[in-house]
PDB file of C-alpha atoms and ligand atoms in Angstrom:
ATOM      1  CA  UNK A   1      71.631 121.105 171.490  1.00 85.00           C
ATOM      2  CA  UNK A   2      68.957 119.188 173.362  1.00 96.00           C
ATOM      3  CA  UNK A   3      69.645 115.578 174.187  1.00 98.00           C
ATOM      4  CA  UNK A   4      66.033 115.016 175.194  1.00 98.00           C
ATOM      5  CA  UNK A   5      62.826 116.853 174.348  1.00 98.00           C
ATOM      6  CA  UNK A   6      59.330 115.888 175.508  1.00 98.00           C
ATOM      7  CA  UNK A   7      56.559 118.032 174.024  1.00 97.00           C
ATOM      8  CA  UNK A   8      53.165 117.638 175.703  1.00 97.00           C
ATOM      9  CA  UNK A   9      53.650 113.906 176.165  1.00 98.00           C
ATOM     10  CA  UNK A  10      50.934 111.789 177.772  1.00 98.00           C
ATOM     11  CA  UNK A  11      50.541 108.072 178.221  1.00 98.00           C
ATOM     12  CA  UNK A  12      47.391 106.330 179.272  1.00 97.00           C
ATOM     13  CA  UNK A  13      46.944 102.710 180.362  1.00 96.00           C
ATOM     14  CA  UNK A  14      43.191 102.218 180.196  1.00 95.00           C
ATOM     15  CA  UNK A  15      41.831 104.439 182.954  1.00 94.00           C
ATOM     16  CA  UNK A  16      45.241 105.334 184.374  1.00 95.00           C
ATOM     17  CA  UNK A  17      46.877 108.500 183.081  1.00 97.00           C
ATOM     18  CA  UNK A  18      50.463 107.506 183.914  1.00 97.00           C
ATOM     19  CA  UNK A  19      52.100 110.530 182.248  1.00 98.00           C
ATOM     20  CA  UNK A  20      50.082 113.710 181.933  1.00 97.00           C
ATOM     21  CA  UNK A  21      51.280 116.382 179.490  1.00 96.00           C
ATOM     22  CA  UNK A  22      55.010 116.229 180.155  1.00 97.00           C
ATOM     23  CA  UNK A  23      56.996 119.121 178.678  1.00 96.00           C
ATOM     24  CA  UNK A  24      60.698 119.045 179.280  1.00 95.00           C
ATOM     25  CA  UNK A  25      64.031 119.447 177.605  1.00 97.00           C
ATOM     26  CA  UNK A  26      67.445 118.277 178.757  1.00 97.00           C
ATOM     27  CA  UNK A  27      70.550 119.919 177.331  1.00 96.00           C
ATOM     28  CA  UNK A  28      73.327 117.624 176.124  1.00 97.00           C
ATOM     29  CA  UNK A  29      76.017 117.087 178.741  1.00 96.00           C
ATOM     30  CA  UNK A  30      73.731 117.290 181.772  1.00 96.00           C
ATOM     31  CA  UNK A  31      73.105 114.695 184.453  1.00 97.00           C
ATOM     32  CA  UNK A  32      69.453 114.828 185.393  1.00 97.00           C
ATOM     33  CA  UNK A  33      67.567 113.000 188.151  1.00 96.00           C
ATOM     34  CA  UNK A  34      63.929 112.089 187.690  1.00 96.00           C
ATOM     35  CA  UNK A  35      62.726 111.990 191.268  1.00 92.00           C
ATOM     36  CA  UNK A  36      59.293 110.804 192.285  1.00 89.00           C
ATOM     37  CA  UNK A  37      57.333 108.399 194.473  1.00 86.00           C
ATOM     38  CA  UNK A  38      56.111 104.963 193.338  1.00 89.00           C
ATOM     39  CA  UNK A  39      53.734 105.261 190.421  1.00 92.00           C
ATOM     40  CA  UNK A  40      54.806 108.829 189.537  1.00 94.00           C
ATOM     41  CA  UNK A  41      55.351 107.899 185.899  1.00 96.00           C
ATOM     42  CA  UNK A  42      59.162 107.678 185.868  1.00 96.00           C
ATOM     43  CA  UNK A  43      59.456 104.269 184.195  1.00 96.00           C
ATOM     44  CA  UNK A  44      56.664 105.057 181.757  1.00 97.00           C
ATOM     45  CA  UNK A  45      58.510 108.226 180.708  1.00 98.00           C
ATOM     46  CA  UNK A  46      61.795 106.377 180.402  1.00 97.00           C
ATOM     47  CA  UNK A  47      60.282 103.557 178.365  1.00 97.00           C
ATOM     48  CA  UNK A  48      58.780 106.107 175.976  1.00 98.00           C
ATOM     49  CA  UNK A  49      62.154 107.879 175.742  1.00 98.00           C
ATOM     50  CA  UNK A  50      63.718 104.577 174.688  1.00 97.00           C
ATOM     51  CA  UNK A  51      61.045 103.875 172.085  1.00 97.00           C
ATOM     52  CA  UNK A  52      59.798 100.833 174.014  1.00 96.00           C
ATOM     53  CA  UNK A  53      56.410 102.395 174.603  1.00 97.00           C
ATOM     54  CA  UNK A  54      54.455 104.846 172.412  1.00 97.00           C
ATOM     55  CA  UNK A  55      53.028 108.044 173.860  1.00 98.00           C
ATOM     56  CA  UNK A  56      49.241 108.315 173.681  1.00 98.00           C
ATOM     57  CA  UNK A  57      49.802 111.980 172.809  1.00 97.00           C
ATOM     58  CA  UNK A  58      52.723 114.308 172.147  1.00 98.00           C
ATOM     59  CA  UNK A  59      56.199 113.965 170.713  1.00 98.00           C
ATOM     60  CA  UNK A  60      59.606 112.875 171.978  1.00 98.00           C
ATOM     61  CA  UNK A  61      62.987 113.647 170.409  1.00 98.00           C
ATOM     62  CA  UNK A  62      66.424 112.312 171.285  1.00 98.00           C
ATOM     63  CA  UNK A  63      69.248 114.395 169.783  1.00 98.00           C
ATOM     64  CA  UNK A  64      66.718 115.735 167.316  1.00 97.00           C
ATOM     65  CA  UNK A  65      65.518 112.311 166.147  1.00 97.00           C
ATOM     66  CA  UNK A  66      62.746 109.933 167.081  1.00 98.00           C
ATOM     67  CA  UNK A  67      63.643 107.575 169.945  1.00 98.00           C
ATOM     68  CA  UNK A  68      63.703 104.614 167.514  1.00 97.00           C
ATOM     69  CA  UNK A  69      66.208 106.377 165.250  1.00 97.00           C
ATOM     70  CA  UNK A  70      68.422 107.467 168.131  1.00 97.00           C
ATOM     71  CA  UNK A  71      68.507 103.912 169.479  1.00 96.00           C
ATOM     72  CA  UNK A  72      69.248 102.481 166.023  1.00 94.00           C
ATOM     73  CA  UNK A  73      72.168 104.906 165.670  1.00 94.00           C
ATOM     74  CA  UNK A  74      73.674 103.556 168.882  1.00 94.00           C
ATOM     75  CA  UNK A  75      73.252 106.870 170.694  1.00 96.00           C
ATOM     76  CA  UNK A  76      71.345 105.485 173.666  1.00 97.00           C
ATOM     77  CA  UNK A  77      72.292 103.039 176.421  1.00 96.00           C
ATOM     78  CA  UNK A  78      69.869 101.970 179.110  1.00 96.00           C
ATOM     79  CA  UNK A  79      69.546 100.141 182.372  1.00 95.00           C
ATOM     80  CA  UNK A  80      65.893  99.264 182.874  1.00 91.00           C
ATOM     81  CA  UNK A  81      64.015  98.358 186.024  1.00 81.00           C
ATOM     82  CA  UNK A  82      63.428  94.826 184.776  1.00 79.00           C
ATOM     83  CA  UNK A  83      65.216  92.535 182.366  1.00 79.00           C
ATOM     84  CA  UNK A  84      67.128  89.291 182.757  1.00 86.00           C
ATOM     85  CA  UNK A  85      70.707  88.517 181.780  1.00 90.00           C
ATOM     86  CA  UNK A  86      71.399  85.400 179.707  1.00 92.00           C
ATOM     87  CA  UNK A  87      72.185  83.030 182.605  1.00 93.00           C
ATOM     88  CA  UNK A  88      74.703  80.716 180.943  1.00 95.00           C
ATOM     89  CA  UNK A  89      76.990  83.455 179.590  1.00 97.00           C
ATOM     90  CA  UNK A  90      79.897  84.863 181.566  1.00 97.00           C
ATOM     91  CA  UNK A  91      80.113  88.543 182.412  1.00 98.00           C
ATOM     92  CA  UNK A  92      82.881  89.003 179.830  1.00 98.00           C
ATOM     93  CA  UNK A  93      80.853  87.231 177.101  1.00 98.00           C
ATOM     94  CA  UNK A  94      77.786  89.330 177.803  1.00 97.00           C
ATOM     95  CA  UNK A  95      79.678  92.627 177.652  1.00 97.00           C
ATOM     96  CA  UNK A  96      81.603  91.514 174.539  1.00 97.00           C
ATOM     97  CA  UNK A  97      78.336  90.587 172.829  1.00 96.00           C
ATOM     98  CA  UNK A  98      76.578  93.862 173.575  1.00 95.00           C
ATOM     99  CA  UNK A  99      79.525  96.091 172.629  1.00 95.00           C
ATOM    100  CA  UNK A 100      79.629  94.472 169.174  1.00 94.00           C
ATOM    101  CA  UNK A 101      76.108  95.790 168.514  1.00 92.00           C
ATOM    102  CA  UNK A 102      77.341  99.391 168.609  1.00 93.00           C
ATOM    103  CA  UNK A 103      79.299 101.319 165.973  1.00 91.00           C
ATOM    104  CA  UNK A 104      81.995 102.732 168.282  1.00 93.00           C
ATOM    105  CA  UNK A 105      81.967 100.953 171.625  1.00 96.00           C
ATOM    106  CA  UNK A 106      84.250 101.346 174.627  1.00 96.00           C
ATOM    107  CA  UNK A 107      87.070  98.802 175.014  1.00 97.00           C
ATOM    108  CA  UNK A 108      86.025  95.523 176.668  1.00 98.00           C
ATOM    109  CA  UNK A 109      88.474  95.830 179.556  1.00 97.00           C
ATOM    110  CA  UNK A 110      87.591  99.494 179.983  1.00 96.00           C
ATOM    111  CA  UNK A 111      83.901  98.621 180.416  1.00 97.00           C
ATOM    112  CA  UNK A 112      84.673  95.851 182.912  1.00 97.00           C
ATOM    113  CA  UNK A 113      86.933  98.208 184.843  1.00 95.00           C
ATOM    114  CA  UNK A 114      84.400 101.051 184.892  1.00 94.00           C
ATOM    115  CA  UNK A 115      81.642  98.782 186.159  1.00 94.00           C
ATOM    116  CA  UNK A 116      83.969  97.242 188.765  1.00 93.00           C
ATOM    117  CA  UNK A 117      83.628  93.790 187.162  1.00 96.00           C
ATOM    118  CA  UNK A 118      87.226  92.929 186.317  1.00 96.00           C
ATOM    119  CA  UNK A 119      87.347  90.362 189.122  1.00 97.00           C
ATOM    120  CA  UNK A 120      84.019  88.821 188.081  1.00 97.00           C
ATOM    121  CA  UNK A 121      84.605  88.693 184.310  1.00 97.00           C
ATOM    122  CA  UNK A 122      84.676  84.875 184.169  1.00 97.00           C
ATOM    123  CA  UNK A 123      81.597  84.302 186.311  1.00 97.00           C
ATOM    124  CA  UNK A 124      78.342  83.082 184.753  1.00 97.00           C
ATOM    125  CA  UNK A 125      75.417  85.494 184.993  1.00 95.00           C
ATOM    126  CA  UNK A 126      73.331  82.852 186.807  1.00 95.00           C
ATOM    127  CA  UNK A 127      75.770  82.911 189.752  1.00 96.00           C
ATOM    128  CA  UNK A 128      75.793  86.669 190.371  1.00 94.00           C
ATOM    129  CA  UNK A 129      74.307  88.337 193.430  1.00 92.00           C
ATOM    130  CA  UNK A 130      71.631  91.008 193.008  1.00 89.00           C
ATOM    131  CA  UNK A 131      74.093  93.885 193.368  1.00 90.00           C
ATOM    132  CA  UNK A 132      76.603  92.254 191.005  1.00 92.00           C
ATOM    133  CA  UNK A 133      73.844  91.721 188.442  1.00 93.00           C
ATOM    134  CA  UNK A 134      73.089  95.446 188.633  1.00 93.00           C
ATOM    135  CA  UNK A 135      76.744  96.194 187.878  1.00 94.00           C
ATOM    136  CA  UNK A 136      76.591  93.956 184.806  1.00 95.00           C
ATOM    137  CA  UNK A 137      73.467  95.753 183.654  1.00 95.00           C
ATOM    138  CA  UNK A 138      75.338  99.034 184.044  1.00 96.00           C
ATOM    139  CA  UNK A 139      78.247  97.607 182.026  1.00 97.00           C
ATOM    140  CA  UNK A 140      75.843  96.609 179.239  1.00 96.00           C
ATOM    141  CA  UNK A 141      74.329 100.099 179.274  1.00 97.00           C
ATOM    142  CA  UNK A 142      77.693 101.863 178.795  1.00 97.00           C
ATOM    143  CA  UNK A 143      79.353  99.249 176.548  1.00 97.00           C
ATOM    144  CA  UNK A 144      78.378 101.034 173.344  1.00 96.00           C
ATOM    145  CA  UNK A 145      79.676 104.422 174.590  1.00 97.00           C
ATOM    146  CA  UNK A 146      76.213 105.959 174.126  1.00 97.00           C
ATOM    147  CA  UNK A 147      75.865 109.762 174.171  1.00 96.00           C
ATOM    148  CA  UNK A 148      72.729 109.354 176.295  1.00 98.00           C
ATOM    149  CA  UNK A 149      72.681 106.979 179.235  1.00 98.00           C
ATOM    150  CA  UNK A 150      69.303 106.229 180.815  1.00 98.00           C
ATOM    151  CA  UNK A 151      69.133 104.493 184.190  1.00 97.00           C
ATOM    152  CA  UNK A 152      65.897 103.414 185.872  1.00 96.00           C
ATOM    153  CA  UNK A 153      66.555 103.046 189.615  1.00 94.00           C
ATOM    154  CA  UNK A 154      70.074 101.753 189.002  1.00 95.00           C
ATOM    155  CA  UNK A 155      71.067 101.203 192.629  1.00 93.00           C
ATOM    156  CA  UNK A 156      68.119  99.015 193.630  1.00 87.00           C
ATOM    157  CA  UNK A 157      69.603  95.910 195.350  1.00 83.00           C
ATOM    158  CA  UNK A 158      73.015  97.508 195.908  1.00 88.00           C
ATOM    159  CA  UNK A 159      74.595  97.803 199.345  1.00 89.00           C
ATOM    160  CA  UNK A 160      75.956 101.103 200.606  1.00 90.00           C
ATOM    161  CA  UNK A 161      79.482 100.614 199.315  1.00 89.00           C
ATOM    162  CA  UNK A 162      78.357  99.384 195.892  1.00 89.00           C
ATOM    163  CA  UNK A 163      76.154 102.446 195.643  1.00 92.00           C
ATOM    164  CA  UNK A 164      79.027 104.807 196.295  1.00 92.00           C
ATOM    165  CA  UNK A 165      81.179 103.052 193.699  1.00 91.00           C
ATOM    166  CA  UNK A 166      78.324 102.955 191.244  1.00 94.00           C
ATOM    167  CA  UNK A 167      77.771 106.717 191.414  1.00 95.00           C
ATOM    168  CA  UNK A 168      81.477 107.322 191.025  1.00 94.00           C
ATOM    169  CA  UNK A 169      81.421 105.200 187.862  1.00 94.00           C
ATOM    170  CA  UNK A 170      78.343 107.027 186.584  1.00 96.00           C
ATOM    171  CA  UNK A 171      79.959 110.420 187.162  1.00 95.00           C
ATOM    172  CA  UNK A 172      83.129 109.412 185.411  1.00 93.00           C
ATOM    173  CA  UNK A 173      81.053 108.136 182.485  1.00 95.00           C
ATOM    174  CA  UNK A 174      79.190 111.461 182.349  1.00 95.00           C
ATOM    175  CA  UNK A 175      82.443 113.419 182.161  1.00 92.00           C
ATOM    176  CA  UNK A 176      83.336 114.719 178.762  1.00 82.00           C
ATOM    177  CA  UNK A 177      79.863 115.832 177.755  1.00 92.00           C
ATOM    178  CA  UNK A 178      77.738 112.690 177.900  1.00 97.00           C
ATOM    179  CA  UNK A 179      74.128 113.039 179.014  1.00 98.00           C
ATOM    180  CA  UNK A 180      72.670 110.943 181.823  1.00 98.00           C
ATOM    181  CA  UNK A 181      69.055 110.669 182.953  1.00 98.00           C
ATOM    182  CA  UNK A 182      68.344 108.526 185.985  1.00 97.00           C
ATOM    183  CA  UNK A 183      65.182 107.737 187.930  1.00 96.00           C
ATOM    184  CA  UNK A 184      65.231 107.337 191.669  1.00 92.00           C
ATOM    185  CA  UNK A 185      63.180 107.732 194.793  1.00 86.00           C
ATOM    186  CA  UNK A 186      66.287 108.221 196.859  1.00 80.00           C
ATOM    187  CA  UNK A 187      66.394 111.932 197.495  1.00 78.00           C
ATOM    188  CA  UNK A 188      69.984 111.902 198.552  1.00 82.00           C
ATOM    189  CA  UNK A 189      71.039 110.190 195.333  1.00 88.00           C
ATOM    190  CA  UNK A 190      69.315 112.825 193.275  1.00 90.00           C
ATOM    191  CA  UNK A 191      70.898 115.597 195.318  1.00 88.00           C
ATOM    192  CA  UNK A 192      74.426 114.220 195.203  1.00 91.00           C
ATOM    193  CA  UNK A 193      74.650 112.884 191.672  1.00 95.00           C
ATOM    194  CA  UNK A 194      72.799 115.240 189.374  1.00 95.00           C
ATOM    195  CA  UNK A 195      73.014 118.843 188.348  1.00 92.00           C
ATOM    196  CA  UNK A 196      69.278 119.087 187.840  1.00 95.00           C
ATOM    197  CA  UNK A 197      66.397 117.407 189.662  1.00 94.00           C
ATOM    198  CA  UNK A 198      63.018 117.012 188.001  1.00 95.00           C
ATOM    199  CA  UNK A 199      60.401 116.041 190.563  1.00 92.00           C
ATOM    200  CA  UNK A 200      57.427 114.159 189.116  1.00 93.00           C
ATOM    201  CA  UNK A 201      54.224 113.110 190.841  1.00 91.00           C
ATOM    202  CA  UNK A 202      50.990 111.891 189.309  1.00 92.00           C
ATOM    203  CA  UNK A 203      52.533 111.979 185.830  1.00 95.00           C
ATOM    204  CA  UNK A 204      53.358 115.706 185.991  1.00 94.00           C
ATOM    205  CA  UNK A 205      56.436 117.787 186.719  1.00 94.00           C
ATOM    206  CA  UNK A 206      55.966 119.398 190.139  1.00 90.00           C
ATOM    207  CA  UNK A 207      59.425 120.963 190.446  1.00 89.00           C
ATOM    208  CA  UNK A 208      62.469 121.382 188.252  1.00 93.00           C
ATOM    209  CA  UNK A 209      65.802 122.856 189.222  1.00 92.00           C
ATOM    210  CA  UNK A 210      68.994 122.234 191.147  1.00 90.00           C
ATOM    211  CA  UNK A 211      68.563 120.445 194.460  1.00 83.00           C
ATOM    212  CA  UNK A 212      69.311 123.771 196.186  1.00 79.00           C
ATOM    213  CA  UNK A 213      66.577 125.542 194.226  1.00 81.00           C
ATOM    214  CA  UNK A 214      64.073 122.825 195.056  1.00 79.00           C
ATOM    215  CA  UNK A 215      64.850 123.130 198.750  1.00 71.00           C
ATOM    216  CA  UNK A 216      64.494 126.911 198.600  1.00 69.00           C
ATOM    217  CA  UNK A 217      61.274 126.701 196.561  1.00 67.00           C
ATOM    218  CA  UNK A 218      59.680 124.449 199.155  1.00 63.00           C
ATOM    219  CA  UNK A 219      60.202 127.018 201.891  1.00 55.00           C
ATOM    220  CA  UNK A 220      63.853 126.462 202.733  1.00 72.00           C
ATOM    221  CA  UNK A 221      63.824 126.840 206.515  1.00 84.00           C
ATOM    222  CA  UNK A 222      61.438 127.095 209.392  1.00 87.00           C
ATOM    223  CA  UNK A 223      61.679 129.608 212.232  1.00 92.00           C
ATOM    224  CA  UNK A 224      59.605 128.570 215.216  1.00 93.00           C
ATOM    225  CA  UNK A 225      58.921 130.279 218.565  1.00 95.00           C
ATOM    226  CA  UNK A 226      56.469 130.350 221.418  1.00 95.00           C
ATOM    227  CA  UNK A 227      53.956 133.090 220.824  1.00 91.00           C
ATOM    228  CA  UNK A 228      51.695 132.450 223.812  1.00 88.00           C
ATOM    229  CA  UNK A 229      48.696 134.730 223.712  1.00 88.00           C
ATOM    230  CA  UNK A 230      50.361 137.544 221.767  1.00 89.00           C
ATOM    231  CA  UNK A 231      48.799 138.803 218.538  1.00 86.00           C
ATOM    232  CA  UNK A 232      50.649 137.522 215.486  1.00 81.00           C
ATOM    233  CA  UNK A 233      49.694 140.198 212.963  1.00 82.00           C
ATOM    234  CA  UNK A 234      52.482 141.213 210.598  1.00 88.00           C
ATOM    235  CA  UNK A 235      54.548 138.014 210.683  1.00 93.00           C
ATOM    236  CA  UNK A 236      53.791 137.334 206.989  1.00 91.00           C
ATOM    237  CA  UNK A 237      55.469 140.633 206.125  1.00 93.00           C
ATOM    238  CA  UNK A 238      58.846 139.735 207.648  1.00 94.00           C
ATOM    239  CA  UNK A 239      61.655 139.359 205.086  1.00 94.00           C
ATOM    240  CA  UNK A 240      61.953 135.925 203.472  1.00 89.00           C
ATOM    241  CA  UNK A 241      58.716 134.570 204.928  1.00 90.00           C
ATOM    242  CA  UNK A 242      56.465 132.611 202.582  1.00 83.00           C
ATOM    243  CA  UNK A 243      53.990 131.106 205.068  1.00 83.00           C
ATOM    244  CA  UNK A 244      52.923 131.488 208.693  1.00 88.00           C
ATOM    245  CA  UNK A 245      51.206 128.891 210.810  1.00 87.00           C
ATOM    246  CA  UNK A 246      50.002 129.434 214.373  1.00 90.00           C
ATOM    247  CA  UNK A 247      49.085 126.416 216.407  1.00 89.00           C
ATOM    248  CA  UNK A 248      48.815 125.850 220.168  1.00 89.00           C
ATOM    249  CA  UNK A 249      50.619 129.082 220.944  1.00 91.00           C
ATOM    250  CA  UNK A 250      53.547 128.298 218.630  1.00 93.00           C
ATOM    251  CA  UNK A 251      54.313 130.311 215.512  1.00 93.00           C
ATOM    252  CA  UNK A 252      56.002 128.521 212.598  1.00 90.00           C
ATOM    253  CA  UNK A 253      57.336 130.651 209.775  1.00 90.00           C
ATOM    254  CA  UNK A 254      58.571 129.193 206.483  1.00 85.00           C
ATOM    255  CA  UNK A 255      61.369 131.338 205.183  1.00 86.00           C
ATOM    256  CA  UNK A 256      63.959 131.399 202.438  1.00 82.00           C
ATOM    257  CA  UNK A 257      66.238 133.638 204.542  1.00 87.00           C
ATOM    258  CA  UNK A 258      66.161 132.685 208.233  1.00 89.00           C
ATOM    259  CA  UNK A 259      68.864 135.201 209.244  1.00 91.00           C
ATOM    260  CA  UNK A 260      66.907 138.141 207.859  1.00 93.00           C
ATOM    261  CA  UNK A 261      63.645 136.808 209.274  1.00 94.00           C
ATOM    262  CA  UNK A 262      65.033 136.433 212.793  1.00 94.00           C
ATOM    263  CA  UNK A 263      66.795 139.828 212.717  1.00 94.00           C
ATOM    264  CA  UNK A 264      63.542 141.520 211.708  1.00 94.00           C
ATOM    265  CA  UNK A 265      61.574 139.514 214.257  1.00 93.00           C
ATOM    266  CA  UNK A 266      63.691 140.985 217.075  1.00 92.00           C
ATOM    267  CA  UNK A 267      64.228 144.495 215.710  1.00 91.00           C
ATOM    268  CA  UNK A 268      61.084 145.126 213.725  1.00 85.00           C
ATOM    269  CA  UNK A 269      58.387 143.776 216.058  1.00 87.00           C
ATOM    270  CA  UNK A 270      57.475 144.297 219.683  1.00 88.00           C
ATOM    271  CA  UNK A 271      56.807 140.604 220.222  1.00 90.00           C
ATOM    272  CA  UNK A 272      58.358 138.796 223.113  1.00 91.00           C
ATOM    273  CA  UNK A 273      60.094 135.898 221.352  1.00 92.00           C
ATOM    274  CA  UNK A 274      60.735 132.774 223.449  1.00 93.00           C
ATOM    275  CA  UNK A 275      62.096 129.289 222.603  1.00 94.00           C
ATOM    276  CA  UNK A 276      63.357 130.328 219.183  1.00 95.00           C
ATOM    277  CA  UNK A 277      64.285 127.424 216.896  1.00 93.00           C
ATOM    278  CA  UNK A 278      65.541 127.441 213.321  1.00 91.00           C
ATOM    279  CA  UNK A 279      65.447 124.281 211.205  1.00 85.00           C
ATOM    280  CA  UNK A 280      66.724 123.797 207.699  1.00 78.00           C
ATOM    281  CA  UNK A 281      64.356 121.992 205.402  1.00 65.00           C
ATOM    282  CA  UNK A 282      66.283 119.180 203.787  1.00 64.00           C
ATOM    283  CA  UNK A 283      65.561 117.758 200.377  1.00 65.00           C
ATOM    284  CA  UNK A 284      63.340 115.145 201.973  1.00 68.00           C
ATOM    285  CA  UNK A 285      61.017 117.820 203.403  1.00 66.00           C
ATOM    286  CA  UNK A 286      61.098 119.736 200.159  1.00 69.00           C
ATOM    287  CA  UNK A 287      60.248 116.631 198.157  1.00 73.00           C
ATOM    288  CA  UNK A 288      57.411 115.565 200.452  1.00 70.00           C
ATOM    289  CA  UNK A 289      55.836 118.990 200.513  1.00 68.00           C
ATOM    290  CA  UNK A 290      56.008 119.202 196.711  1.00 72.00           C
ATOM    291  CA  UNK A 291      54.515 115.780 196.213  1.00 72.00           C
ATOM    292  CA  UNK A 292      51.752 116.451 198.755  1.00 68.00           C
ATOM    293  CA  UNK A 293      50.905 119.849 197.267  1.00 65.00           C
ATOM    294  CA  UNK A 294      50.429 118.218 193.882  1.00 65.00           C
ATOM    295  CA  UNK A 295      47.775 115.804 195.165  1.00 64.00           C
TER     296      UNK A 295
HETATM  297  N1  LIG B 301      51.339  98.182 181.894  1.00 53.66           N
HETATM  298  C1  LIG B 301      50.599  98.929 182.720  1.00 53.66           C
HETATM  299  N2  LIG B 301      49.256  98.783 182.753  1.00 53.66           N
HETATM  300  C2  LIG B 301      48.482  99.552 183.553  1.00 53.66           C
HETATM  301  N3  LIG B 301      48.962 100.523 184.366  1.00 53.66           N
HETATM  302  C3  LIG B 301      50.280 100.714 184.379  1.00 53.66           C
HETATM  303  C4  LIG B 301      51.174  99.926 183.570  1.00 53.66           C
HETATM  304  N4  LIG B 301      52.438 100.354 183.806  1.00 53.66           N
HETATM  305  C5  LIG B 301      52.344 101.345 184.703  1.00 53.66           C
HETATM  306  N5  LIG B 301      51.051 101.569 185.060  1.00 53.66           N
HETATM  307  C6  LIG B 301      50.557 102.602 185.996  1.00 53.66           C
HETATM  308  O1  LIG B 301      51.057 103.857 185.574  1.00 53.66           O
HETATM  309  C7  LIG B 301      51.484 104.644 186.669  1.00 53.66           C
HETATM  310  C8  LIG B 301      52.946 105.031 186.508  1.00 53.66           C
HETATM  311  O2  LIG B 301      53.761 103.873 186.601  1.00 53.66           O
HETATM  312  P1  LIG B 301      55.349 103.907 186.437  1.00 53.66           P
HETATM  313  O3  LIG B 301      55.805 102.514 186.422  1.00 53.66           O
HETATM  314  O4  LIG B 301      55.695 104.771 185.275  1.00 53.66           O
HETATM  315  O5  LIG B 301      55.780 104.657 187.791  1.00 53.66           O
HETATM  316  P2  LIG B 301      57.236 104.849 188.442  1.00 53.66           P
HETATM  317  O6  LIG B 301      57.366 106.297 188.728  1.00 53.66           O
HETATM  318  O7  LIG B 301      58.260 104.226 187.570  1.00 53.66           O
HETATM  319  O8  LIG B 301      57.118 104.062 189.821  1.00 53.66           O
HETATM  320  P3  LIG B 301      58.224 103.195 190.649  1.00 53.66           P
HETATM  321  O9  LIG B 301      58.971 104.190 191.464  1.00 53.66           O
HETATM  322  O10 LIG B 301      57.372 102.316 191.516  1.00 53.66           O
HETATM  323  O11 LIG B 301      59.074 102.452 189.690  1.00 53.66           O
HETATM  324  C9  LIG B 301      51.183 103.826 187.907  1.00 53.66           C
HETATM  325  O12 LIG B 301      49.949 104.246 188.411  1.00 53.66           O
HETATM  326  C10 LIG B 301      51.108 102.409 187.385  1.00 53.66           C
HETATM  327  O13 LIG B 301      50.257 101.627 188.173  1.00 53.66           O
HETATM  328 MG1  LIG B 302      59.611 102.747 187.875  1.00 53.66          MG
END
């Protein structure tokens, strides 16, 4: 069962093609990160998924229905990038109000507890700090116990500790088969809190897989050594190597298997290898190289 299906979805704003032929499906029960730089089309995609914005082309389904139907059935909860709380209501009143809009909501105290708001329940929305406001917005998103939870940059304005607690709450909400889609440009957040990362840039999917697969696909590791004036022929053929760059007497090999590459470099070539260095590409490198390649 797919929670989300985008079939050849595009969205244009005048001259800007914000989303360009997006094809993707998300199985129910998954937690998926939509990772991309500013302007990649994350919010546009999310707003279309929620039925707030119409695609210029293509079709979107949420649990087999149109986004409007899925939302009307109470199957979707969302935390958007913008949106004000009603300033004169208390946190408890806001959550109580929103949960009554859904057919089978979570308990009021349960929601407050999950969003770490029990101690702030009596405070008026107008008096909340930025990070506290984000927690209330999370509470409103989960109040109806939606099967699909959609979060657009949920940790913006949160400090380090709030972030950690937030992701804990999100993971516990996702347990038991709920589906979560969140947008972020924090690579580490995507890596640590999702089981699938979809990298978007320029309105298109440029990579899709687990964080580990994305790292491997972007070259994984680099093996670097001083080549001096020696001829470099044959380096491309070493095991694991996907690219070779020679510059100022230094050879840089991108490899998915640095152990095998280095073993073969010593045993299988007659090169004199000096100043050998192996670096692991982290998700940040992988992400940047993917986004740059797509330009
Ligand atoms: N209402 C609008 N009118 C015109 N252009 C828009 C509008 N909304 C978004 N865009 C453009 O569409 C593109 C995608 O924007 P979108 O907000 O979806 O990106 P994003 O990935 O959410 O970025 P961010 O990380 O900054 O939130 C951008 O080039 C943006 O300038
Ligand atoms: Mg956005």
